[in-house]
PDB file of C-alpha atoms in Angstrom:
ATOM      1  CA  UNK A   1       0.000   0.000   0.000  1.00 66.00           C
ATOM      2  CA  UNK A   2       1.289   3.384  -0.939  1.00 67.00           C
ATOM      3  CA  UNK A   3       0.987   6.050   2.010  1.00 67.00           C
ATOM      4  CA  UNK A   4      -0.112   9.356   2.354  1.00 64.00           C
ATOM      5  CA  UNK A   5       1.248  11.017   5.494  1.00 56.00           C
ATOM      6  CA  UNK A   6      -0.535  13.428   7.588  1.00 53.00           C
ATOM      7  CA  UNK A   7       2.817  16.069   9.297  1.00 50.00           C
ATOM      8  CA  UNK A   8       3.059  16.144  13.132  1.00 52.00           C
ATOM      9  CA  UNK A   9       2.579  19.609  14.055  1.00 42.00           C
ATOM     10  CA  UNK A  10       5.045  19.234  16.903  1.00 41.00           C
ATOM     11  CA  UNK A  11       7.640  17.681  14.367  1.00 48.00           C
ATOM     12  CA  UNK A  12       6.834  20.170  11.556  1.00 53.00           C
ATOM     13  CA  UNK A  13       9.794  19.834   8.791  1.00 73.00           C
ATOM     14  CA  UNK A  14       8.226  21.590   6.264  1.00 83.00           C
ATOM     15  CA  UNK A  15      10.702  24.157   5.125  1.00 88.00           C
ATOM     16  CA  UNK A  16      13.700  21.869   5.757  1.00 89.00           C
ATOM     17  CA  UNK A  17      11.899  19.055   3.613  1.00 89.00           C
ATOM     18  CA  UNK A  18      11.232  22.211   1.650  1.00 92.00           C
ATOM     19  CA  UNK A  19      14.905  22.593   0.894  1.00 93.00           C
ATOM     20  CA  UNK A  20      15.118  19.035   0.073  1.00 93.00           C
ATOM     21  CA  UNK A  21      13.171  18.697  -2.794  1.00 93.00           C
ATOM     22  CA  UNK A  22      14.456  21.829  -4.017  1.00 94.00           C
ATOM     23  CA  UNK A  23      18.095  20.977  -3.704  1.00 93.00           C
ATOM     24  CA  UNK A  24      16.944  17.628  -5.589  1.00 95.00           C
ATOM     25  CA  UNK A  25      15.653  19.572  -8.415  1.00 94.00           C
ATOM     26  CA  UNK A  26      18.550  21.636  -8.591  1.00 94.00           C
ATOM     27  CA  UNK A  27      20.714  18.052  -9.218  1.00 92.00           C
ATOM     28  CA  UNK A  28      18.585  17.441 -12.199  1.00 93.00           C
ATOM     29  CA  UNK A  29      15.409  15.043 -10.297  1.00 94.00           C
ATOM     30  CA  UNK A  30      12.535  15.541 -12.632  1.00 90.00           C
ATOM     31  CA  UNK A  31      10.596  12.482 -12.317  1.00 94.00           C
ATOM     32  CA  UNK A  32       7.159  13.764 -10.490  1.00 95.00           C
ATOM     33  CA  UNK A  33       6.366  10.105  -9.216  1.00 96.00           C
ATOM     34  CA  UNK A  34      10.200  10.118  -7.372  1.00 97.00           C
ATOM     35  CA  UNK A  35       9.462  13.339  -6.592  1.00 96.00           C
ATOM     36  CA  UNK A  36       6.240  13.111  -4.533  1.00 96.00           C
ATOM     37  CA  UNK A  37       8.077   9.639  -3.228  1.00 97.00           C
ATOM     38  CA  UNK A  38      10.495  12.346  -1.353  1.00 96.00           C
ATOM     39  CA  UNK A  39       7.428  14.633  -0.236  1.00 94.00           C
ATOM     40  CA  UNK A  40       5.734  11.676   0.990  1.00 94.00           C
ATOM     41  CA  UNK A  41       7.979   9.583   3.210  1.00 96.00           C
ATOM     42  CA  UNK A  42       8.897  10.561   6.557  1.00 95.00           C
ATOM     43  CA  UNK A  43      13.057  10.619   6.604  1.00 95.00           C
ATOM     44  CA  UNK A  44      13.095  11.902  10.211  1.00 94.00           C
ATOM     45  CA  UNK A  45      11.523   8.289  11.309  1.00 94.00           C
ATOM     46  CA  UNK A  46      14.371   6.587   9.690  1.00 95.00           C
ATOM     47  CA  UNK A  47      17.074   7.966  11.630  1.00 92.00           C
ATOM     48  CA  UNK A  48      19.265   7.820  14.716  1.00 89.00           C
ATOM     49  CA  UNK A  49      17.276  10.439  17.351  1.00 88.00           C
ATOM     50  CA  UNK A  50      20.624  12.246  18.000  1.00 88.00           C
ATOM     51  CA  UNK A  51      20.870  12.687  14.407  1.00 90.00           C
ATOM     52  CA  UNK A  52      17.057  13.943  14.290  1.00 89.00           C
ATOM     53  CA  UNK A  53      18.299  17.688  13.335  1.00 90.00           C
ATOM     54  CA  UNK A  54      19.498  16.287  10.250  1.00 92.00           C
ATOM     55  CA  UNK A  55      17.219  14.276   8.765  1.00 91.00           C
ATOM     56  CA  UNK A  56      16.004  16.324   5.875  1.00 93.00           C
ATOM     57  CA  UNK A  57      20.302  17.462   5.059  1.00 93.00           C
ATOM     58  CA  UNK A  58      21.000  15.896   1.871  1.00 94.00           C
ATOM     59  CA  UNK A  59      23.955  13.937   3.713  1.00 93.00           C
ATOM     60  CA  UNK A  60      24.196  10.034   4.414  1.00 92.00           C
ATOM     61  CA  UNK A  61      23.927   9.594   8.575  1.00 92.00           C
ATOM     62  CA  UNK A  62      24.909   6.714  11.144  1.00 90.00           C
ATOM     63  CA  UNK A  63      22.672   3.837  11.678  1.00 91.00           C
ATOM     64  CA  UNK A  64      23.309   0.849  13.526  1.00 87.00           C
ATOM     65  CA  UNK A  65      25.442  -2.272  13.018  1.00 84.00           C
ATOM     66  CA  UNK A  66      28.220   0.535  11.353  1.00 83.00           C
ATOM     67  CA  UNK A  67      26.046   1.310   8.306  1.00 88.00           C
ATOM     68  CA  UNK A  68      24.246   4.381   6.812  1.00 87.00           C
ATOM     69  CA  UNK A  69      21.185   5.875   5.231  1.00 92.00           C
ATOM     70  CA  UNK A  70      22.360   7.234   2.433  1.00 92.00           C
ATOM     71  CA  UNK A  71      22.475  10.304   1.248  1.00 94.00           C
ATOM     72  CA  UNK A  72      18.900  11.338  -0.147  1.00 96.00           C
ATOM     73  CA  UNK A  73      20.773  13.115  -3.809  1.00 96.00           C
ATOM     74  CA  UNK A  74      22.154   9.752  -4.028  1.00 96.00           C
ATOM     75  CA  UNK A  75      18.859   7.793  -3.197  1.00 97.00           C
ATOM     76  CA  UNK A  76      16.521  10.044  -5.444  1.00 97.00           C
ATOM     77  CA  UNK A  77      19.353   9.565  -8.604  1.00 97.00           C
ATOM     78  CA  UNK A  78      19.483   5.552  -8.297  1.00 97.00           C
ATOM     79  CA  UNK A  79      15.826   5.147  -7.611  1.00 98.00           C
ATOM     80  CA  UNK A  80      15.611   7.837 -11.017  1.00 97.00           C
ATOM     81  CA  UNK A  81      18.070   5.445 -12.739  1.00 97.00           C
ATOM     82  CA  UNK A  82      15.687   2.196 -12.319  1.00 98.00           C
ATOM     83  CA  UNK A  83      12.806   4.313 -14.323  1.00 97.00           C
ATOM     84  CA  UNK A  84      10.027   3.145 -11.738  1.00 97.00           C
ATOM     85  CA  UNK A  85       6.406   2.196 -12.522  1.00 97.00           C
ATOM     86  CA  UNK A  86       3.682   1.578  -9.955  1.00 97.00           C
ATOM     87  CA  UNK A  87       3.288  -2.127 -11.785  1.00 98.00           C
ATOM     88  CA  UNK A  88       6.758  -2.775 -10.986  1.00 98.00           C
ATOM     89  CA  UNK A  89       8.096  -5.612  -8.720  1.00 98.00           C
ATOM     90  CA  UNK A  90      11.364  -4.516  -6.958  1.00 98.00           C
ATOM     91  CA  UNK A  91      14.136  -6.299  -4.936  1.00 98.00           C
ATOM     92  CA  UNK A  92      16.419  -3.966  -3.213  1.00 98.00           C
ATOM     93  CA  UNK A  93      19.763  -4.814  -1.480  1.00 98.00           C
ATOM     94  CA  UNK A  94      20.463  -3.591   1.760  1.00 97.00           C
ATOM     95  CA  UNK A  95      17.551  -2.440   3.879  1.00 97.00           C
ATOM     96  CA  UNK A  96      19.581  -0.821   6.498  1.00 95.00           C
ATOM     97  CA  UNK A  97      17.248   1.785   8.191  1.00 96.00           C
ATOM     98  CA  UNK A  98      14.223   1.543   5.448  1.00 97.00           C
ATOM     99  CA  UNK A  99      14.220   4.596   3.993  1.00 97.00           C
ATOM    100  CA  UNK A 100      14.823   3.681   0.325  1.00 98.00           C
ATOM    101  CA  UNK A 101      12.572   0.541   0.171  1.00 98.00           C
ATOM    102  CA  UNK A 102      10.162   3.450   1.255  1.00 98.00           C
ATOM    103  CA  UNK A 103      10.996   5.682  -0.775  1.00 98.00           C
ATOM    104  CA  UNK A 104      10.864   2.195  -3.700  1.00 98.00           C
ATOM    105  CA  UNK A 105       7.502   1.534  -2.088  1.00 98.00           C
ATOM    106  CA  UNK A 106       5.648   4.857  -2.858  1.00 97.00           C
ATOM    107  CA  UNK A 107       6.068   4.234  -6.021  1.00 98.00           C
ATOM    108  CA  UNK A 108       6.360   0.088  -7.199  1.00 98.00           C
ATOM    109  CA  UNK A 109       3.711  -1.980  -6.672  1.00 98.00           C
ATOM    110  CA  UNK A 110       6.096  -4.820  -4.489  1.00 98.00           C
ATOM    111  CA  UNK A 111       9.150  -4.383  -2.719  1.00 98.00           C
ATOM    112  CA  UNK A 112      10.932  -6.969  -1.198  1.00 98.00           C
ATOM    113  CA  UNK A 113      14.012  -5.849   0.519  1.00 98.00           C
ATOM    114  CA  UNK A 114      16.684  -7.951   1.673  1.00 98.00           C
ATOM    115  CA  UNK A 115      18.921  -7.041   5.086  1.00 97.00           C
ATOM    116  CA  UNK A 116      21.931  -9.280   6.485  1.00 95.00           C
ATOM    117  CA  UNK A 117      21.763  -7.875  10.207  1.00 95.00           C
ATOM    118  CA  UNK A 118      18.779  -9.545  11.841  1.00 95.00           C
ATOM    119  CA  UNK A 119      18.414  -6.368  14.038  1.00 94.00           C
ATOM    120  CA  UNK A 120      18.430  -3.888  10.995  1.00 95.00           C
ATOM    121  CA  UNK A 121      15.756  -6.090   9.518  1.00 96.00           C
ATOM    122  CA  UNK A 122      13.468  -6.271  12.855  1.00 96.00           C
ATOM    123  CA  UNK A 123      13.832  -2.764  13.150  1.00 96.00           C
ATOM    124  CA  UNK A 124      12.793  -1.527   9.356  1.00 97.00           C
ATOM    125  CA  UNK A 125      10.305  -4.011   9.130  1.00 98.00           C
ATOM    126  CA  UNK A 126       8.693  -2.824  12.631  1.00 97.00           C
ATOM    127  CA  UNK A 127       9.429   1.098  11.197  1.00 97.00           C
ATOM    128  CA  UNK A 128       7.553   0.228   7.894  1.00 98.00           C
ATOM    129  CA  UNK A 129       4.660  -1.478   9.577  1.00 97.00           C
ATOM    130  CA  UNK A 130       3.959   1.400  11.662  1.00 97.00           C
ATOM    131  CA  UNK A 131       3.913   3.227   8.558  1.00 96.00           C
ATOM    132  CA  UNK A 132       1.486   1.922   7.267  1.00 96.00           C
ATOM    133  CA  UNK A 133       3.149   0.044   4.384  1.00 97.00           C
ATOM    134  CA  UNK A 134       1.710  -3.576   3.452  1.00 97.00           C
ATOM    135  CA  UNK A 135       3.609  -3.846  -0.546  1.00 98.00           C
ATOM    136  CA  UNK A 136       7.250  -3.930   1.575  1.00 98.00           C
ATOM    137  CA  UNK A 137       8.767  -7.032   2.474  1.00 98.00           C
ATOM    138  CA  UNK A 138      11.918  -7.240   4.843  1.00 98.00           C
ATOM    139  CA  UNK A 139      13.699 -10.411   4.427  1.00 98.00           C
ATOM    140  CA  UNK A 140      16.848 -11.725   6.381  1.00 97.00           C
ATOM    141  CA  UNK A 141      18.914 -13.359   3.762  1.00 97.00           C
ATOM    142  CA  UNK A 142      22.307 -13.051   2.016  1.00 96.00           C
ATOM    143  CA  UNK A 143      21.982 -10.353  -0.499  1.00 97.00           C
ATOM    144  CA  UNK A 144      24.202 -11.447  -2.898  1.00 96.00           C
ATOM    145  CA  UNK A 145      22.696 -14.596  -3.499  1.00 97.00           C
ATOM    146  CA  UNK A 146      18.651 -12.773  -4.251  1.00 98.00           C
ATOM    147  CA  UNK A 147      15.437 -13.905  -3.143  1.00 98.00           C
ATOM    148  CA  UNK A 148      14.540 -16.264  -6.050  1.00 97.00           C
ATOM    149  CA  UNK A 149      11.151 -16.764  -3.817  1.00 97.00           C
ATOM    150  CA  UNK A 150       9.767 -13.967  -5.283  1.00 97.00           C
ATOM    151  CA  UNK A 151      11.505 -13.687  -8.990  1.00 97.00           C
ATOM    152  CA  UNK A 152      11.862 -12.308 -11.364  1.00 98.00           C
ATOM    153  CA  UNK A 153      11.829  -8.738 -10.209  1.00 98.00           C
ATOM    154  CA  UNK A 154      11.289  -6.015 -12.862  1.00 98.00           C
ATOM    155  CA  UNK A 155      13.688  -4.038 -11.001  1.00 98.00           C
ATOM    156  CA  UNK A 156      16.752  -4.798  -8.503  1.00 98.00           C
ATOM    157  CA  UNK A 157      18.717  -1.778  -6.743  1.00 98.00           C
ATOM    158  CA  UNK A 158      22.047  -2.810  -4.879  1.00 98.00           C
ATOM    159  CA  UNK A 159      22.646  -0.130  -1.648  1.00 96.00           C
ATOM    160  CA  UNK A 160      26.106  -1.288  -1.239  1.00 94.00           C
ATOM    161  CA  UNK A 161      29.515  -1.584  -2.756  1.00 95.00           C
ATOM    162  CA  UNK A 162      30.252  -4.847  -5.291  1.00 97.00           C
ATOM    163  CA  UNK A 163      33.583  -5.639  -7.228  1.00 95.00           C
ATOM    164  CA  UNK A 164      31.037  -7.228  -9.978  1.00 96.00           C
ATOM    165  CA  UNK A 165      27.294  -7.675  -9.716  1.00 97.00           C
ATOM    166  CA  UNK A 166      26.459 -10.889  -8.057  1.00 97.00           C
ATOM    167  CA  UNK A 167      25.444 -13.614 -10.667  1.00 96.00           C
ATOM    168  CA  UNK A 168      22.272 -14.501  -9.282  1.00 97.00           C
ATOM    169  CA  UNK A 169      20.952 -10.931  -9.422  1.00 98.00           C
ATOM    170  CA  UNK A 170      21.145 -10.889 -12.880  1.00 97.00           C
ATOM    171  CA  UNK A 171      19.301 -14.384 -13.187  1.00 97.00           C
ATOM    172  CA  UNK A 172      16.230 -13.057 -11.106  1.00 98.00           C
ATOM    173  CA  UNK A 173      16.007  -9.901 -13.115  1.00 98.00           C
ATOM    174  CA  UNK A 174      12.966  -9.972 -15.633  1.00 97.00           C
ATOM    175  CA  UNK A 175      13.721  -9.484 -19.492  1.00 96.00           C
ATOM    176  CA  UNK A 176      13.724  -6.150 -19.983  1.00 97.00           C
ATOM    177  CA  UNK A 177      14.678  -5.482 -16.520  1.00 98.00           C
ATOM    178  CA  UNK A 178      16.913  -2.984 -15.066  1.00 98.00           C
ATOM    179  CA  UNK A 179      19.615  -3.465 -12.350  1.00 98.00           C
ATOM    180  CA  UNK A 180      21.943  -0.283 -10.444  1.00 98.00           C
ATOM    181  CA  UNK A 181      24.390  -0.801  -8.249  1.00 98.00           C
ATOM    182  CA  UNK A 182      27.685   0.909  -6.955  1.00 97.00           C
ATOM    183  CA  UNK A 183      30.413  -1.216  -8.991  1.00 98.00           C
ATOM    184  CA  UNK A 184      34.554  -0.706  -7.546  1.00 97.00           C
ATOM    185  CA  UNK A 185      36.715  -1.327  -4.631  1.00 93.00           C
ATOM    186  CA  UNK A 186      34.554  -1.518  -1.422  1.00 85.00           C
ATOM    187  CA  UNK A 187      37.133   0.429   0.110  1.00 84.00           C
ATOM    188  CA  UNK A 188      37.193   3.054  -2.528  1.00 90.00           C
ATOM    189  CA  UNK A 189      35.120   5.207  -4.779  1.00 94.00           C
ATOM    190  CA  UNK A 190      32.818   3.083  -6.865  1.00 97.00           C
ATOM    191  CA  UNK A 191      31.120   3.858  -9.986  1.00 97.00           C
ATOM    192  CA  UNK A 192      27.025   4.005  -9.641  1.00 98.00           C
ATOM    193  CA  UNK A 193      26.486   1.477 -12.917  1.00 98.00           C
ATOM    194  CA  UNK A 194      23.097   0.717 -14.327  1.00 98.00           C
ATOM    195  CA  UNK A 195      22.486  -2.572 -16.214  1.00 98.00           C
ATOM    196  CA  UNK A 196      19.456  -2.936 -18.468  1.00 98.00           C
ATOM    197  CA  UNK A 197      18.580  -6.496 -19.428  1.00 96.00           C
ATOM    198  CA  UNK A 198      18.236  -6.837 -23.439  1.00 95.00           C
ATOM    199  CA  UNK A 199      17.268  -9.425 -26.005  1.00 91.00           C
ATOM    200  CA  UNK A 200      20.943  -8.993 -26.781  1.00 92.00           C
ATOM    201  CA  UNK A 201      22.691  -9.189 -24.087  1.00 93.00           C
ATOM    202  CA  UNK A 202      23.289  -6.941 -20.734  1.00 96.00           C
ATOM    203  CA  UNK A 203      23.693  -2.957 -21.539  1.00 97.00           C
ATOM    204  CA  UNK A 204      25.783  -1.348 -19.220  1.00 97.00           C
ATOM    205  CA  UNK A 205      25.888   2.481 -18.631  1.00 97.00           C
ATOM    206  CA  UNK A 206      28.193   4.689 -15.916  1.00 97.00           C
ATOM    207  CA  UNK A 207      26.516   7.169 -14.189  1.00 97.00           C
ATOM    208  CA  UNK A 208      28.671   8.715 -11.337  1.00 96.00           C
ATOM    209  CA  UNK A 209      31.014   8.200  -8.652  1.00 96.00           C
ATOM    210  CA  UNK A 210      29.590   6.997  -5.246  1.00 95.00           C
ATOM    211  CA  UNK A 211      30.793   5.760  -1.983  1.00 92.00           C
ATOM    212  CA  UNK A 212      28.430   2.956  -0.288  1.00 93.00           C
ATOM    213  CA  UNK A 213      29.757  -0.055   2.402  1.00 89.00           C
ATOM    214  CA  UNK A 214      30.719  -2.882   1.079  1.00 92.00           C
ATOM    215  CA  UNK A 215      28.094  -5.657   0.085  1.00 93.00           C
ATOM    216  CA  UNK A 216      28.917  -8.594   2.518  1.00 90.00           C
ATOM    217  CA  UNK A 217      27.988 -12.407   1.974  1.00 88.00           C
ATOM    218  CA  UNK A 218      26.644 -14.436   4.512  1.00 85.00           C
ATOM    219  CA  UNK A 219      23.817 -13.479   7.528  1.00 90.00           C
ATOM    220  CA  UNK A 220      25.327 -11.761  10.405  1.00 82.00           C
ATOM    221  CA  UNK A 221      25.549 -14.272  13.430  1.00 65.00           C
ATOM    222  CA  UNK A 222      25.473 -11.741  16.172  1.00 55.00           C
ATOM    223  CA  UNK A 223      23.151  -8.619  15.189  1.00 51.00           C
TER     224      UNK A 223
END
């Protein structure tokens, strides 16, 4: 279910998300659907309290279990990059806080989200429900290896750092599909890299450098 949100008067962030969405149009965000994505969800429930101030910065923050939520220029221009429809199916990589299977799930039809740390997953699922969304699914499960449960996906967004994009994404992606992920060192810039699925063959296109944590195989043991 897509959500409409009603503001808080006593957590009003209407000039600050204000700035936002301006400072997204000003990096060349167009699309209106992405657009009222960013208007829509709630960023401030998504991260740390003592980083509350900053919640509508365009800057990635802290979140547990040493990852981020990314930076929202960087979310708006990869969700862009997938060219979203509401009838679209979506598998993202990396849940961490929520925020950009939120942001996925105002616009797609399904999202099913995919989270390594069992208490980043428990969390976002537990933010989400209170929400109000019922398309988003948070799934413990090694990222690189997909959710072939629910494949193909028309759409598959990787939120951290790969040498090469995992096999088995590609293999779960619908023809005519579209992949984008952050593709170099993990412990160095990496190129934000969009992969369209073709009757002939896998078309690759660079978009812009990009700094994410690496994507790590395996389900945490301890968080």
């Amino acid at each position: 279910m897509r959500v409409t949100f009603v503001p808080d008067p006593e957590a009003d962030d209407a000039l600050e998300r204000a700035e936002l969405l301006l400072t997204l149009r000003k990096r060349g965000i167009r699309d209106p659907l992405l657009m009222r994505a960013f208007e829509q969800v709630p960023r401030e429930r998504f991260v740390d309290p003592a980083c509350r101030s900053l919640a509508w910065v365009d800057q990635a923050l802290p979140i547990s279990c040493g990852q981020t939520i990314s930076q929202p220029a960087v979310v708006a221009l990869m969700t862009e990059a997938l060219d979203l429809k509401p009838s679209h199916s979506v598998l993202e990589i990396g849940t961490g806080s929520g925020y950009h299977a939120a942001i996925l799930g105002q616009i797609a039809e399904r999202v099913v989200t995919l989270e390594r740390f069992r208490t980043l997953a428990q969390a976002a699922a537990e933010r989400l429900r209170r929400l109000g969304y019922t398309n988003i699914e948070v799934v413990v499960a090694d990222g690189s290896a997909g959710y072939a449960p629910r494949a193909p996906y028309d759409r598959i967004i990787i939120t951290a750092a790969v040498n090469e994009v995992p096999p088995a994404l590609f293999d779960q992606l619908r023809q005519g599909g579209v992949l984008v992920a952050p593709v170099g060192p993990p412990q160095d810039t990496q190129m934000l890299t969009r992969f369209a699925l073709t009757a002939d063959g896998i078309v690759k296109r660079e978009m812009v450098p990009v700094r994410f944590v690496p994507l790590l195989k395996g389900v945490a043991q301890v968080l």
